[in-house]
């Protein structure tokens, strides 16, 4: 499989007056055609920033270093403007604010297709088709409806339908299960799985829902403080994870007894600039961890870890 | 970054000018060259010179000294009117936004009616009816002036009162007055302060305007607008009568506009700083 | 103890059309002192509204909310202790504190306002005590909310209400916006507070594993109605209402439900449109919440029929 998206040494720094914070640090990531990747991390890990960087939607105050390649093109604002919504698509997290309240749903979906110079009849058919595909009840009624008439779950599916309308090569789904009750969550996960398996699209799931990550993806990358700390096949996540952060994350799940494995290491500042970023909470922390930043090293086929103690 | 520098410069400039103006207003009696009321009929329309820095007007009075004294007037009236407007407007806004819907409806209805009337014209009419005098001018300017404050404060209160920290305060048993003044008011202050400083410029302009039209303070009072009024007849022959008061008005209004801009950036910047951890 | 007696809450919107949203419909529930009750349901099921009714932030459109026999409606008329006995923490830890006040002030404010602990030394001592209970360092007192993380703010929110010595805490989705690791901390903290202080907790959430980790009794809400109530053990092993069964199965990822379109069923069972086993009766008559076993109540015609038949 050839590489669809290649991120090389990406660093995103937010500056405000005299302060700055690096949300993403020297990140390397490659997504191949048809690959299903999950990026798992908690808030502050940098996942949203990463997604915004790929989409070219970072605020002006953000400084970007490094390069992102989509197929053979290096991404810049001009190229991204052409690719967004067509080749690279984002299903946003905030379902309620992502649709324009003054236009009907059908209107907004048509906008995307008009640009592709599709005839009105075909447009209508495609829209209905898409709405059926995302399993919305009574899809005939939806195009006439306005966003406020739809429930959150329905809006999410409309956004999904919109994302699929131009047959993108890369779909980014930002926290699709956040805050959802079990019934809705299962519904959207199953739908995503179906849609994603059918096509040869690359799919990147950004989430902190570990079970969703395992269900929907082939590979899982764990992010912590702007860096990828572990990459491994999804099937191995629950049993063979190695990085102490991953272990702590898994242990904290309610099914595993809500264990809090993170400890405050004495003498370590909560965000050391030198050394490993997880040192402050790590149970395997040793002197070397405070001095030198570990690099991502391969420990097995398809499995990489960033940790002095492990690799 | 250039943007930030420009903002900083204009803000510092505004502060400097403000201090300057306040200084002039406070020290006015000591800064005048001659008695501002003293008429010197042999020396009318004198051009600016060593003795009369800004020249003399149509009655031979020292324009410089009148301008200096006029600073006091303008700033004094400006501060008093704006303070009154802020006070009244904020109180009305707080009560209207926080109180029962009935009260809000009545107050807003009243305000809507007031706003439907042509503001400056109404102010002129009121000033005309009341006649000359400092107090009367202040009343005329406060008559409609408080309304914008009320609307802003009310709007902020309406949105703030749904916020979680207000709900928390309620469940913790904190009373309405306490919530209103300790929690809501401080969060409204930002826009109110910005509005105040920008309105200063407007008020000073209104005062000048009223005097220019012959309303407001008495004729001989050294007020910039009145001086403009006197000077307008002689623009061809002795422009300095109008130029200096005009400049004074411009500088003062500019100061407050820049001040308002700077404060707004500062206060919004503060909020932003707080959010940026 | 907290009692809901046939409580309904209707929200009216609009000027001309006057649309009505029935958030809570005829809910009767008893929450015993010193116990943790988990209230579950999807968003829009009315669970948060019920929490606000308990706190007194909303007044019922029908029915009564009683705390230890007293109505929760006119809070000002209640004696201070009764009024402050129920406190709450909410979903958004970032919004709970006034951004302009330091934490130290925020914690002391209610104490000062109500004239409890007038002595400053005593206050500080008590605050220190509570801070230790919630695992926070004393230096947080000097900080502004914006300088603290979500987890820290949530712990401080708990600290603030604990200073009032509440008998019941209404926790409305307190971990939804928090990370997994922080969530674990907060849940442990709630448990600790419950054990140490004997405080009752009304825990509102749709996160099944979290609720089952904490609560002794569980109630399920759907469309504003309470459809099933029972002990955690009982509900998990023997769910009787069709919606509860769906909810649990979905949480275990055993079934995939279709998305429901908005049905507004004013007559009959609230779950009628989506139920897999409905009958004609269900469309016409609202089932009542009836005990099927000891302490296990269900609102479903078919379940009741099975029990009787």
mmCIF file of C-alpha atoms in Angstrom, chain B residues 22 25 69-83 134-135 138 200 203-204 207 217 221 256:
data_model
loop_
_atom_site.group_PDB
_atom_site.id
_atom_site.type_symbol
_atom_site.label_atom_id
_atom_site.label_comp_id
_atom_site.label_asym_id
_atom_site.label_seq_id
_atom_site.Cartn_x
_atom_site.Cartn_y
_atom_site.Cartn_z
ATOM 1 C CA UNK B 22 -6.081 65.992 33.298
ATOM 2 C CA UNK B 25 -7.595 70.747 33.702
ATOM 3 C CA UNK B 69 -9.897 77.003 31.158
ATOM 4 C CA UNK B 70 -12.161 75.314 28.685
ATOM 5 C CA UNK B 71 -10.296 72.062 29.315
ATOM 6 C CA UNK B 72 -11.635 72.107 32.814
ATOM 7 C CA UNK B 73 -15.151 72.605 31.646
ATOM 8 C CA UNK B 74 -15.133 69.936 29.019
ATOM 9 C CA UNK B 75 -13.482 67.300 31.148
ATOM 10 C CA UNK B 76 -15.579 68.107 34.167
ATOM 11 C CA UNK B 77 -18.846 67.875 32.316
ATOM 12 C CA UNK B 78 -17.655 64.811 30.467
ATOM 13 C CA UNK B 79 -16.716 62.975 33.632
ATOM 14 C CA UNK B 80 -19.870 63.924 35.476
ATOM 15 C CA UNK B 81 -22.201 63.012 32.640
ATOM 16 C CA UNK B 82 -20.475 59.755 31.825
ATOM 17 C CA UNK B 83 -20.392 58.756 35.472
ATOM 18 C CA UNK B 134 -24.285 73.811 33.861
ATOM 19 C CA UNK B 135 -26.768 71.679 35.735
ATOM 20 C CA UNK B 138 -25.862 67.857 32.493
ATOM 21 C CA UNK B 200 -16.500 60.615 26.806
ATOM 22 C CA UNK B 203 -20.239 63.738 25.290
ATOM 23 C CA UNK B 204 -17.535 66.322 24.861
ATOM 24 C CA UNK B 207 -21.269 69.776 24.832
ATOM 25 C CA UNK B 217 -23.596 77.227 29.089
ATOM 26 C CA UNK B 221 -18.059 81.001 29.356
ATOM 27 C CA UNK B 256 -10.680 59.109 24.672
#
